[in-house]
Amino acid sequence: MNILNDMRFRALCYQIGAIGLVAAAAWTMFATASDNLAKQNIATGFGFLARQAGFVISETAIAYQPTDSIARAIFVGIVNTVKVSLLAAILGTILGLFVGVARMSRNPLLTRLALAYVEVLRNVPLLLYLFLWYSLIILVFPPVKQALNILPGVYLSNSGLVLPAVFVENGAVLLALFVCAGVAAAILIRRIGQQRRIATGKSNHGMAIAALALLLPPLLLWMLGLVSFGWDIPQAGRFRLTGGLHVRPEFVALLFGLLLSVSASVAEIVRAGIQAIGPGQWEAAAALGLHRSRVMRLVVLPQALRLIIPPLTNTYLTVFKNSSLAIAIGYPDLVMVSNTVMNQTGQAIETIAIFMGVYLGLSIAISLAMNWYNARVALRVR
Amino acid sequence: MKHGFLTICAAATALLAAGVVQAGTLDTVKARGKLVCGVSLATPGFAAPDDKGRMQGFDADVCRSVAAAVFGDGDKIEFVPTNINTRFQALQSGEIDMLSRQTTQTFSREASLGLDFGPTVFYDGQGLMVAKSLGVSSAKELTDAAICTLPGTTTAQNLSDFFRTIGGKFELVVFESPDENRAAFFAGRCEAISSDRSDLASIRAVANNPDDYIVLPETISKEPLAPAVRQNDSNWRDIMSWSVWLLMAAEEKGITQANVDEMLKSQDPDIQRMLGVTDELGAMLGLDNKWGYNIIKAVGNYGEIFERNVGEKTRLGLTRGPNAQWNAGGLVYAPPFR
């Protein structure tokens, strides 16, 4: 038989051809771009990353000064992006779960309210919401000079929320060790308690003991005086409050915008998941005498979870990428820092390559984590 | 079939490469029949369309002077609004022939971005503006204040350098859009707003009550704004530079848009050379000999451009300051036309 008539061989040829075509196109683009840059005397390469950044970033989760390198500045941007998207994803999921369950409620008012919530949030572009939230914060709250003193040491103004900060004065390592040990012990105790309950059919105090195991060791350390805490109280400077913990309006507006948009998507996903569970499950659980809320929590939601996970991955990827809208309202995320770098060094291709690489890498990490979780909860065919 | 694929590849490569082969910019512009000039998005006084849709402003008039030098008509031009982040790429890629966009000439831009700057058309400097009610009279008092700026420009770095020199700290709030930046400042999110002084003047002009705000006396950086062209085309760069210098020299010699026709009869040999009555300066640049006459006829001299767009009678209300002629205490100085 002629090898050219072999279906498998031909399929392989097509695939190799396709890959070759893509690779050739990529190589041509790369070669032409670097050739053109060289012809126009434009600097190339990643050497600029080691240069001094020279600009201030106001919101930094890790230590950073203008004298640090550009690479460090970009890293600060990455941390800021991860911080806001992670918080938005977690809080948005919790909120969305409640809204989604509310959509399925038998109370007509609650159902309609939840429906309105979802429709209003998901049918207007996120960027407009960000402008709205930010303008509201800026215009509704007073300037920092007339900051509202809600509680002793807590100030609210259009420059954000300022809180007294707690910090560990000494014994930080010891405390961390004890907290870790406490968490491990609590998980173990809870699991043992649960197993015993399943075995004996009697309820026990597993949860309470677990909570004690969690709280007692650090408390003991503090009472023995091995760990001490200090307070950083905000103080009024000439223009604004210094010291304490600052929650800036740019961060709040972005977090709010992202988490509300996540919650609307999650609500719909949860509703779809719940509706996909057959009515037989509800009826069977009701026949066992379970209350409606328990049916939801113990029977329906765990089964719905399997259907919820794959679309949820999509939502998380979206929120992570949407966080780049931060640039519109002045939150220093990866894109904003990169833009500043791009303008100072003029090396746009390299900088864009870096932030595309970071987004791609982190997105793939999210997908992998969610796929792993999905594989764990998926129905196993035996 | 195999050969077919290779041919396609080769053709595609050739096509991509062909875009780069550079003819002289002057020839390209002449062949196209119009000059493509990159300007700001919408900055009143520098480049913003008026109610008839005609681009007005200082930077726009600098573009027109070059168009007039090449075509004898300042309106054979297309304005491309450029983003602050992509303005240099627009020039590098050949999308625009020249960039006239409130751009500061700096060492690293000239050395690493593949472009050449022309003469400084506007001596600017970065300043800070605050509300009068803040009771601040010097930028040095602004330690610990929040300052609003636009991203990416040299602005953030200058502020950072300034506060490092005086040993203070500040909170930087950066906005991508000029509107958000202004709104945040007026709402009191920041104590101060920082930008080039010319830009602060236009921000102040749109405040509800401009008198509530003052620009602090310190100029924390030098910002010589200059037009730019692609590197390695000296002829095109000469055309840009000498068009700008002609505007300046014309003011010095008293040639205006109104009297340029009479000036053709002037006995001053300098004026005769500039307007192409004697000698053939234009031809040396590959231009019409009447290029100087055409420029002044199209846009007027440097002083006229300044007063029309940003001067004291406009909303920006800027005085000449360092932008006065060298013999009137300023820095504007054109080399001789001979």
XYZ file of C-alpha atoms in Angstrom:
720
model
C 0.000 0.000 0.000
C 1.268 3.446 -0.837
C 2.275 5.225 2.352
C 0.688 8.452 1.054
C -2.701 6.772 1.206
C -2.284 5.922 4.888
C -4.708 8.112 6.854
C -2.528 8.250 9.946
C 0.564 9.196 7.996
C -1.294 11.965 6.226
C -2.749 13.300 9.470
C 0.751 13.393 10.941
C 2.012 15.254 7.872
C -0.724 17.857 8.191
C 0.081 18.373 11.855
C 3.795 18.739 11.246
C 2.996 21.127 8.416
C 0.746 23.240 10.643
C 3.315 23.415 13.442
C 6.019 24.285 10.927
C 3.899 27.071 9.480
C 3.235 28.603 12.903
C 6.891 28.325 13.898
C 8.033 29.849 10.613
C 5.611 32.756 11.015
C 6.759 33.366 14.593
C 10.405 33.202 13.602
C 9.889 35.544 10.661
C 8.138 38.069 12.867
C 10.832 37.877 15.505
C 13.644 38.170 12.963
C 12.026 41.068 11.113
C 11.278 42.912 14.352
C 14.819 42.614 15.719
C 16.253 43.473 12.315
C 14.091 46.593 12.073
C 14.927 47.652 15.616
C 18.631 47.290 14.866
C 18.241 49.319 11.666
C 16.464 52.108 13.540
C 19.087 52.158 16.306
C 16.552 51.188 18.954
C 17.992 49.455 22.003
C 16.899 45.851 22.505
C 17.355 43.174 25.152
C 16.415 42.830 28.800
C 19.417 44.697 30.239
C 17.170 47.556 31.365
C 15.653 45.355 34.103
C 18.740 45.849 36.269
C 18.645 49.650 35.981
C 17.386 51.812 38.835
C 13.619 52.327 38.614
C 13.573 55.859 39.965
C 9.816 56.167 40.391
C 7.589 55.880 43.428
C 4.880 53.215 43.773
C 2.425 54.126 46.508
C 0.813 50.766 47.123
C 3.451 48.135 47.806
C 2.854 44.760 49.415
C 6.613 44.089 49.495
C 9.414 46.473 50.396
C 10.249 48.814 47.519
C 12.093 52.103 47.079
C 12.717 54.239 43.991
C 16.383 53.206 44.174
C 15.479 49.541 43.579
C 15.786 47.926 40.168
C 13.151 48.011 37.442
C 12.772 44.231 37.825
C 11.774 44.771 41.452
C 9.279 47.482 40.471
C 7.657 45.095 37.987
C 7.539 42.433 40.695
C 5.720 44.900 42.985
C 3.192 45.325 40.171
C 2.756 41.552 39.855
C 2.169 41.201 43.606
C -0.418 44.010 43.499
C -2.223 42.325 40.602
C -2.277 38.957 42.383
C -3.367 40.558 45.661
C -6.403 42.312 44.254
C -7.511 39.471 41.959
C -7.142 36.821 44.648
C -9.192 38.831 47.161
C -11.806 39.634 44.523
C -12.067 35.959 43.511
C -12.486 34.714 47.091
C -14.924 37.382 48.295
C -16.798 37.353 44.981
C -17.272 33.580 45.159
C -18.707 33.727 48.666
C -21.049 36.577 47.763
C -21.988 34.919 44.471
C -22.841 31.659 46.247
C -25.364 33.472 48.450
C -26.861 35.365 45.517
C -27.078 32.187 43.456
C -28.863 30.334 46.255
C -31.122 33.364 46.774
C -32.080 33.122 43.082
C -33.499 29.659 43.861
C -35.338 30.780 46.974
C -39.125 30.338 47.336
C -39.445 33.955 48.498
C -40.468 35.934 45.356
C -39.029 39.227 46.627
C -35.627 37.685 47.295
C -35.593 35.909 43.915
C -36.400 39.120 42.027
C -33.834 41.094 44.001
C -31.155 38.532 43.216
C -32.166 38.541 39.564
C -31.947 42.357 39.414
C -28.535 42.219 41.114
C -27.159 39.786 38.562
C -28.592 41.533 35.517
C -27.507 45.018 36.568
C -23.974 43.880 37.312
C -23.255 41.729 34.325
C -24.824 43.896 31.633
C -22.722 47.028 32.119
C -19.014 47.058 31.211
C -16.758 46.645 34.216
C -14.737 49.734 33.285
C -17.784 51.962 33.749
C -18.426 50.426 37.169
C -14.826 51.113 38.156
C -15.241 54.779 37.196
C -18.532 54.849 39.119
C -17.175 53.315 42.326
C -14.076 55.452 42.232
C -15.983 58.688 41.611
C -18.411 57.814 44.405
C -15.580 57.248 46.882
C -13.826 60.444 45.826
C -16.938 62.625 45.879
C -18.957 61.180 48.773
C -16.277 61.052 51.431
C -14.717 64.264 52.754
C -11.117 65.294 51.982
C -8.514 63.959 54.378
C -8.413 67.213 56.384
C -12.026 66.636 57.486
C -11.638 62.858 57.761
C -14.450 61.116 59.645
C -13.141 59.705 62.899
C -15.431 56.663 63.165
C -13.661 54.881 66.002
C -10.611 55.903 68.012
C -7.706 55.655 65.552
C -9.925 54.839 62.568
C -10.316 57.553 59.929
C -12.386 57.551 56.763
C -11.866 60.085 53.965
C -11.617 60.229 50.186
C -7.982 59.240 50.599
C -9.169 55.913 51.954
C -9.508 54.155 55.262
C -6.760 54.452 57.856
C -6.642 51.901 60.676
C -4.328 51.326 63.600
C -1.927 48.552 62.640
C -0.852 45.704 64.909
C 2.646 44.388 64.587
C 4.585 41.690 66.405
C 7.315 43.292 68.473
C 9.238 40.143 69.310
C 8.790 36.403 69.080
C 7.443 36.500 65.520
C 9.088 33.223 64.513
C 7.866 31.419 67.627
C 4.349 32.708 67.020
C 4.355 31.556 63.401
C 5.522 28.080 64.460
C 2.805 27.778 67.090
C 0.095 28.987 64.726
C 1.146 26.410 62.116
C 1.176 23.640 64.700
C -2.222 24.790 65.993
C -3.759 24.683 62.507
C -2.385 21.182 61.872
C -3.681 19.932 65.231
C -7.111 21.477 64.667
C -7.502 19.802 61.269
C -6.448 16.451 62.697
C -8.763 16.675 65.715
C -11.701 17.664 63.555
C -11.166 14.734 61.214
C -10.900 12.261 64.096
C -14.078 13.690 65.620
C -15.902 13.349 62.332
C -14.807 9.742 61.833
C -15.845 8.843 65.340
C -19.250 10.427 64.762
C -19.733 8.419 61.597
C -18.634 5.240 63.385
C -20.736 5.675 66.546
C -23.600 7.770 65.209
C -23.332 10.090 68.218
C -22.367 13.741 68.091
C -19.210 14.768 69.926
C -17.257 17.937 70.720
C -14.687 17.539 67.912
C -15.276 21.068 66.534
C -14.954 22.766 69.911
C -11.749 20.923 70.774
C -10.347 21.764 67.347
C -11.091 25.461 67.903
C -9.332 25.302 71.265
C -6.299 23.635 69.671
C -6.214 26.478 67.169
C -6.450 29.352 69.647
C -4.845 28.084 72.828
C -1.134 27.832 71.868
C -0.747 31.447 70.611
C -2.778 32.700 73.590
C -0.496 30.779 75.955
C 2.587 32.309 74.329
C 1.170 35.792 74.754
C 0.254 35.203 78.430
C 3.691 33.826 79.159
C 5.113 37.043 77.677
C 7.117 35.250 74.976
C 5.344 37.262 72.284
C 4.426 40.925 72.486
C 2.473 43.135 70.141
C 2.807 46.808 69.297
C 0.308 49.283 67.887
C 0.978 51.705 65.062
C -1.594 54.446 65.637
C -2.322 56.857 62.746
C -1.432 60.453 63.469
C -2.485 63.647 61.785
C 0.398 65.120 59.807
C 0.311 68.488 58.080
C -1.542 67.130 55.056
C -2.557 63.588 55.771
C -2.459 60.797 58.293
C 0.843 59.079 58.792
C 1.401 55.653 60.300
C -1.171 52.911 60.645
C -2.624 50.790 57.902
C -3.822 52.604 54.770
C -6.517 51.141 52.563
C -6.430 53.357 49.467
C -9.561 54.268 47.493
C -8.013 53.059 44.225
C -7.630 49.586 45.729
C -11.102 49.588 47.246
C -12.781 50.735 44.013
C -10.956 48.082 41.988
C -11.606 45.316 44.526
C -15.257 46.294 44.730
C -15.696 46.410 40.968
C -13.988 43.068 40.433
C -15.661 41.219 43.270
C -19.143 42.386 42.285
C -18.585 41.275 38.708
C -17.279 37.907 39.950
C -20.245 37.503 42.267
C -22.712 38.060 39.406
C -21.043 35.386 37.245
C -20.711 32.978 40.165
C -24.390 33.479 41.066
C -25.440 32.388 37.576
C -23.051 29.450 37.581
C -24.334 28.308 40.985
C -27.948 28.641 39.863
C -27.271 26.606 36.745
C -25.469 23.974 38.850
C -28.341 23.700 41.321
C -30.971 23.500 38.592
C -29.054 20.705 36.911
C -29.564 18.476 39.959
C -32.675 16.374 39.373
C -35.810 17.031 41.457
C -35.560 13.437 42.619
C -32.640 14.410 44.831
C -34.723 17.094 46.556
C -37.630 14.748 47.028
C -35.516 11.888 48.323
C -33.779 14.167 50.826
C -37.108 15.645 51.934
C -38.453 12.111 52.400
C -35.576 11.504 54.835
C -36.946 14.403 56.867
C -34.200 16.908 56.129
C -35.037 20.585 56.318
C -34.899 22.504 52.991
C -31.753 24.438 53.933
C -30.022 21.201 54.931
C -31.065 19.553 51.668
C -29.399 22.441 49.851
C -26.231 22.333 51.969
C -25.762 18.589 52.335
C -27.318 17.049 49.238
C -27.701 19.492 46.363
C -24.697 21.834 46.646
C -22.064 19.061 46.928
C -23.415 17.486 43.754
C -23.760 20.845 42.004
C -20.108 21.584 42.797
C -18.997 19.160 40.085
C -20.889 21.107 37.462
C -19.832 24.442 38.898
C -16.056 23.973 38.867
C -15.311 24.110 35.110
C -17.197 27.379 34.393
C -15.813 28.783 37.654
C -12.291 28.374 36.257
C -13.320 30.662 33.427
C -14.600 33.295 35.835
C -11.370 33.254 37.822
C -9.301 33.667 34.673
C -11.490 36.591 33.654
C -11.191 38.412 36.976
C -7.443 37.991 36.908
C -7.175 39.509 33.444
C -9.788 42.195 34.188
C -7.641 43.453 37.036
C -5.581 45.194 34.350
C -8.383 47.773 34.165
C -6.733 49.099 37.338
C -4.840 51.529 35.162
C -8.001 53.574 34.621
C -8.364 54.439 38.298
C -4.762 54.668 39.385
C -4.087 51.358 41.138
C -0.449 50.386 40.503
C -0.907 46.904 39.053
C 1.415 45.095 36.660
C 0.179 46.973 33.594
C 0.514 50.390 35.154
C 4.049 49.748 36.397
C 4.971 48.260 33.016
C 3.614 51.322 31.238
C 5.800 53.591 33.311
C 8.800 51.352 32.636
C 7.970 51.307 28.922
C 7.929 55.061 28.781
C 11.157 55.515 30.673
C 13.128 52.939 28.737
C 11.271 53.088 25.409
C 11.581 49.302 25.169
C 7.953 48.535 24.513
C 8.342 45.098 22.920
C 10.328 43.658 25.822
C 8.053 45.167 28.474
C 4.893 43.968 26.768
C 6.478 40.531 26.352
C 7.147 40.448 30.104
C 3.639 41.300 31.139
C 2.057 39.030 28.567
C 4.320 36.251 29.835
C 3.289 36.935 33.420
C -0.427 36.929 32.596
C -0.053 33.765 30.550
C 1.962 32.004 33.267
C -0.388 32.932 36.087
C -3.479 32.077 34.009
C -2.067 28.653 33.249
C -1.330 28.187 36.960
C -4.955 29.040 37.808
C -6.211 26.609 35.140
C -3.969 23.815 36.386
C -5.033 24.325 40.007
C -8.705 24.356 39.064
C -8.327 21.296 36.821
C -6.641 19.443 39.652
C -9.497 20.351 41.976
C -12.011 19.408 39.307
C -10.405 15.963 38.925
C -10.701 15.479 42.676
C -14.395 16.266 42.911
C -15.449 14.780 39.567
C -17.553 11.623 39.549
C -15.292 8.604 39.332
C -16.393 5.902 36.999
C -15.633 2.600 38.637
C 3.244 21.720 -3.969
C 6.378 21.801 -1.842
C 7.769 24.579 -3.982
C 4.463 26.365 -3.773
C 4.717 26.548 0.002
C 8.286 27.779 -0.111
C 7.325 30.464 -2.608
C 4.533 31.663 -0.327
C 6.937 31.779 2.637
C 9.509 33.722 0.683
C 6.877 36.123 -0.591
C 5.530 36.704 2.914
C 9.020 37.363 4.259
C 9.773 39.757 1.424
C 6.489 41.537 2.073
C 7.251 41.985 5.761
C 10.760 43.157 5.002
C 9.632 45.541 2.270
C 7.872 47.750 4.792
C 11.221 48.664 6.279
C 13.134 49.750 3.215
C 13.356 53.469 3.780
C 13.179 55.996 1.028
C 14.016 59.563 2.056
C 11.154 60.912 4.149
C 10.915 64.027 1.961
C 10.307 61.899 -1.150
C 7.765 59.769 0.695
C 5.902 62.839 1.917
C 5.954 64.492 -1.516
C 4.720 61.325 -3.194
C 1.893 61.027 -0.682
C 0.879 64.631 -1.179
C 0.506 65.391 2.520
C 2.497 65.438 5.754
C 1.413 63.057 8.524
C 2.109 64.636 11.889
C 1.653 63.090 15.364
C 0.109 65.418 17.960
C -1.504 65.179 21.424
C -4.925 63.615 21.926
C -6.664 66.784 23.030
C -4.655 69.399 24.867
C -6.117 72.883 24.526
C -3.437 75.315 23.422
C -1.136 72.638 21.987
C -3.314 70.426 19.838
C -7.097 70.258 19.974
C -9.718 70.504 17.251
C -11.807 73.703 17.279
C -15.589 73.808 16.799
C -15.124 73.533 13.021
C -12.983 70.417 13.400
C -9.769 72.183 12.417
C -6.774 71.198 14.557
C -5.567 74.208 16.524
C -2.621 74.678 18.817
C 1.047 75.376 19.199
C 2.197 71.858 18.258
C -0.238 71.745 15.339
C 1.184 75.013 13.957
C 4.727 73.637 14.152
C 3.503 70.751 11.975
C 1.844 73.195 9.574
C 5.057 75.151 9.150
C 6.826 71.996 7.912
C 3.908 71.164 5.590
C 4.089 74.724 4.214
C 7.850 74.380 3.677
C 7.356 71.177 1.668
C 4.134 71.883 -0.241
C 3.717 75.655 -0.028
C 0.411 74.914 1.706
C 0.093 74.465 5.477
C -3.116 72.479 5.080
C -1.632 69.576 3.134
C -1.421 67.745 6.397
C -3.010 64.944 8.335
C -2.960 65.077 12.131
C -2.678 61.779 13.982
C -3.511 62.008 17.688
C -0.917 59.865 19.463
C -1.092 58.182 22.837
C 1.568 59.123 25.372
C 2.745 55.494 25.542
C 2.926 54.774 21.841
C 4.011 58.125 20.409
C 7.605 57.014 19.776
C 6.537 53.726 18.218
C 4.263 55.646 15.844
C 7.297 57.590 14.654
C 9.675 54.593 14.573
C 7.262 52.492 12.553
C 6.764 55.224 9.942
C 3.095 55.745 10.782
C 3.855 59.449 11.178
C 6.537 61.581 9.483
C 7.146 63.809 12.461
C 6.172 64.001 16.107
C 5.122 67.347 17.532
C 3.571 66.445 20.826
C 4.824 68.334 23.907
C 7.698 65.875 24.023
C 10.700 66.532 26.252
C 14.095 66.065 24.670
C 16.213 63.809 26.884
C 19.499 61.988 26.485
C 18.135 58.467 26.691
C 15.279 59.150 24.301
C 17.656 60.538 21.700
C 20.233 57.798 22.254
C 18.055 54.694 22.417
C 14.763 55.381 20.673
C 15.987 55.778 17.102
C 14.901 59.385 16.765
C 16.364 62.862 16.404
C 14.968 65.941 18.098
C 14.679 69.323 16.424
C 15.139 72.715 18.089
C 13.331 73.377 21.348
C 10.038 75.020 20.448
C 8.859 75.546 24.010
C 10.921 75.862 27.188
C 8.799 74.241 29.844
C 9.422 72.906 33.319
C 7.569 70.663 35.706
C 5.665 72.436 38.421
C 3.133 71.683 41.129
C -0.279 73.201 41.603
C -2.203 73.291 44.890
C -5.422 74.744 46.219
C -4.873 78.184 47.774
C -6.729 77.035 50.887
C -3.935 74.541 51.616
C -1.733 77.433 52.722
C 1.409 76.161 51.044
C 3.817 78.534 49.363
C 6.665 76.198 48.374
C 6.908 72.688 46.968
C 9.396 71.886 49.726
C 6.554 72.008 52.243
C 4.745 69.178 50.475
C 6.424 66.343 52.394
C 3.927 63.513 53.079
C 1.351 64.996 50.702
C -0.396 63.001 47.987
C 0.361 64.122 44.443
C -1.698 63.264 41.354
C 0.072 62.783 38.011
C -0.245 61.101 34.651
C 1.697 57.884 34.096
C 4.728 57.088 32.076
C 6.076 60.535 31.442
C 9.195 61.847 33.122
C 6.855 63.464 35.673
C 6.836 60.636 38.196
C 10.594 60.276 38.096
C 11.203 64.019 38.535
C 8.938 64.127 41.594
C 10.714 61.134 43.029
C 14.098 62.812 42.452
C 12.898 66.119 43.893
C 11.647 64.574 47.131
C 14.813 62.507 47.434
C 16.885 65.702 47.265
C 14.877 67.407 50.005
C 14.736 64.162 52.003
C 10.962 63.855 52.102
C 8.379 61.279 51.136
C 5.141 61.598 49.221
C 2.257 59.494 48.007
C 2.016 59.190 44.238
C -1.402 58.671 42.656
C -1.154 57.932 38.943
C -4.035 58.120 36.470
C -4.090 56.926 32.874
C -6.625 59.495 31.732
C -6.130 63.270 32.095
C -9.819 63.651 33.002
C -9.619 61.240 35.945
C -6.402 62.934 37.027
C -8.015 66.389 37.087
C -11.210 65.133 38.723
C -9.288 63.414 41.535
C -7.285 66.567 42.196
C -10.317 68.868 42.231
C -12.167 66.436 44.537
C -9.315 66.599 47.041
C -7.911 63.079 46.625
C -4.493 64.729 46.257
C -3.115 67.882 47.828
C -1.149 68.717 44.683
C -1.133 67.946 40.985
C 2.098 67.871 39.044
C 2.782 68.320 35.355
C 4.552 70.661 32.969
C 3.741 74.283 33.851
C 2.050 74.823 30.497
C -0.171 71.827 31.215
C -0.945 73.053 34.750
C -2.125 76.299 33.163
C -4.620 74.402 31.025
C -5.788 72.318 34.016
C -6.285 75.496 36.038
C -8.213 77.031 33.153
C -10.928 74.348 33.399
C -11.396 74.592 37.197
C -14.725 75.910 38.467
C -12.908 78.851 39.927
C -9.331 79.099 38.574
C -8.440 81.658 41.250
C -8.746 78.999 43.945
C -5.555 77.341 42.708
C -1.958 78.467 42.534
C 1.052 77.064 40.721
C 3.947 76.869 43.194
C 7.111 78.831 42.319
C 9.483 75.839 42.054
C 10.270 74.411 38.668
C 11.525 70.950 39.554
C 12.775 69.935 36.136
C 13.805 71.268 32.748
C 11.372 70.254 30.043
C 12.515 71.506 26.663
C 9.698 70.466 24.344
C 10.881 69.685 20.842
C 9.544 68.034 17.699
C 11.240 64.818 16.554
C 11.833 62.790 13.395
C 13.281 59.332 12.691
C 17.031 58.936 12.974
C 19.332 58.692 9.944
C 17.537 61.102 7.638
C 19.522 64.315 7.959
C 17.766 66.036 5.084
C 14.373 65.586 6.698
C 15.725 66.612 10.068
C 17.221 69.772 8.517
C 13.872 70.632 6.965
C 12.145 70.309 10.350
C 14.837 72.212 12.277
C 15.183 75.090 9.838
C 11.426 75.456 9.454
C 11.234 75.979 13.217
C 14.209 78.325 13.208
C 12.677 80.284 10.374
C 9.627 80.927 12.586
C 11.931 82.255 15.293
C 14.118 84.324 12.955
C 11.030 85.809 11.341
C 9.874 87.154 14.693
C 13.300 88.618 15.320
C 13.246 90.342 11.919
C 9.659 91.535 12.334
C 8.206 89.450 9.509
C 4.566 88.642 10.226
C 1.786 86.813 8.446
C 0.269 90.209 7.594
C 3.365 91.978 6.250
C 5.189 89.091 4.577
C 4.247 90.271 1.074
C 5.706 93.731 1.698
C 8.769 92.139 3.248
C 9.548 90.557 -0.133
C 10.661 94.071 -1.165
C 12.819 94.504 1.956
C 16.440 95.541 1.417
C 17.675 93.525 4.438
C 19.832 90.719 2.943
C 18.875 88.351 5.792
C 15.187 88.778 5.051
C 15.844 88.434 1.315
C 17.579 85.101 1.877
C 14.918 83.816 4.289
C 12.059 84.610 1.945
C 13.915 83.275 -1.099
C 14.313 86.639 -2.871
C 18.065 86.118 -3.231
C 20.224 82.997 -2.959
C 18.723 79.530 -3.130
C 18.510 78.271 0.452
C 15.345 76.291 -0.251
C 16.909 74.335 -3.085
C 19.754 73.239 -0.772
C 17.173 71.383 1.326
C 15.344 70.033 -1.719
C 12.514 72.524 -1.217
C 10.965 75.331 -3.199
C 12.913 78.605 -2.916
C 9.818 80.325 -1.574
C 9.657 77.896 1.400
C 10.283 80.623 3.996
C 7.637 82.876 2.488
C 5.205 79.961 2.439
C 5.751 79.138 6.106
C 5.105 82.671 7.328
C 2.151 83.049 4.975
C 0.659 79.844 6.411
C 1.194 80.183 10.169
C 2.879 83.505 10.980
C 6.062 83.864 13.019
C 6.983 82.236 16.351
C 5.571 85.075 18.442
C 2.291 85.010 16.550
C 1.966 81.239 17.042
C 2.670 81.628 20.761
C 0.200 84.453 21.343
C -2.517 82.825 19.237
C -2.411 79.472 21.033
C -1.084 79.816 24.569
C -0.451 83.553 25.083
C -1.870 85.921 27.655
C -5.076 86.577 25.733
C -5.926 82.848 25.567
C -7.460 80.645 28.241
C -4.018 79.331 29.130
C -2.744 82.852 29.711
C 0.975 82.060 29.594
C 3.559 84.834 29.516
C 6.551 84.496 27.200
C 9.027 83.949 30.088
C 11.948 81.866 28.796
C 10.191 81.611 25.460
C 10.893 85.251 24.614
C 13.481 86.134 21.940
C 17.121 86.044 23.059
C 17.366 89.846 22.701
C 14.316 90.262 24.939
C 15.646 88.191 27.842
C 14.448 84.780 26.621
C 16.047 81.642 25.217
C 14.587 81.655 21.711
C 17.572 81.990 19.390
C 17.735 81.007 15.733
C 21.066 80.431 13.960
C 21.774 82.778 11.026
C 20.244 82.208 7.606
C 23.178 82.432 5.229
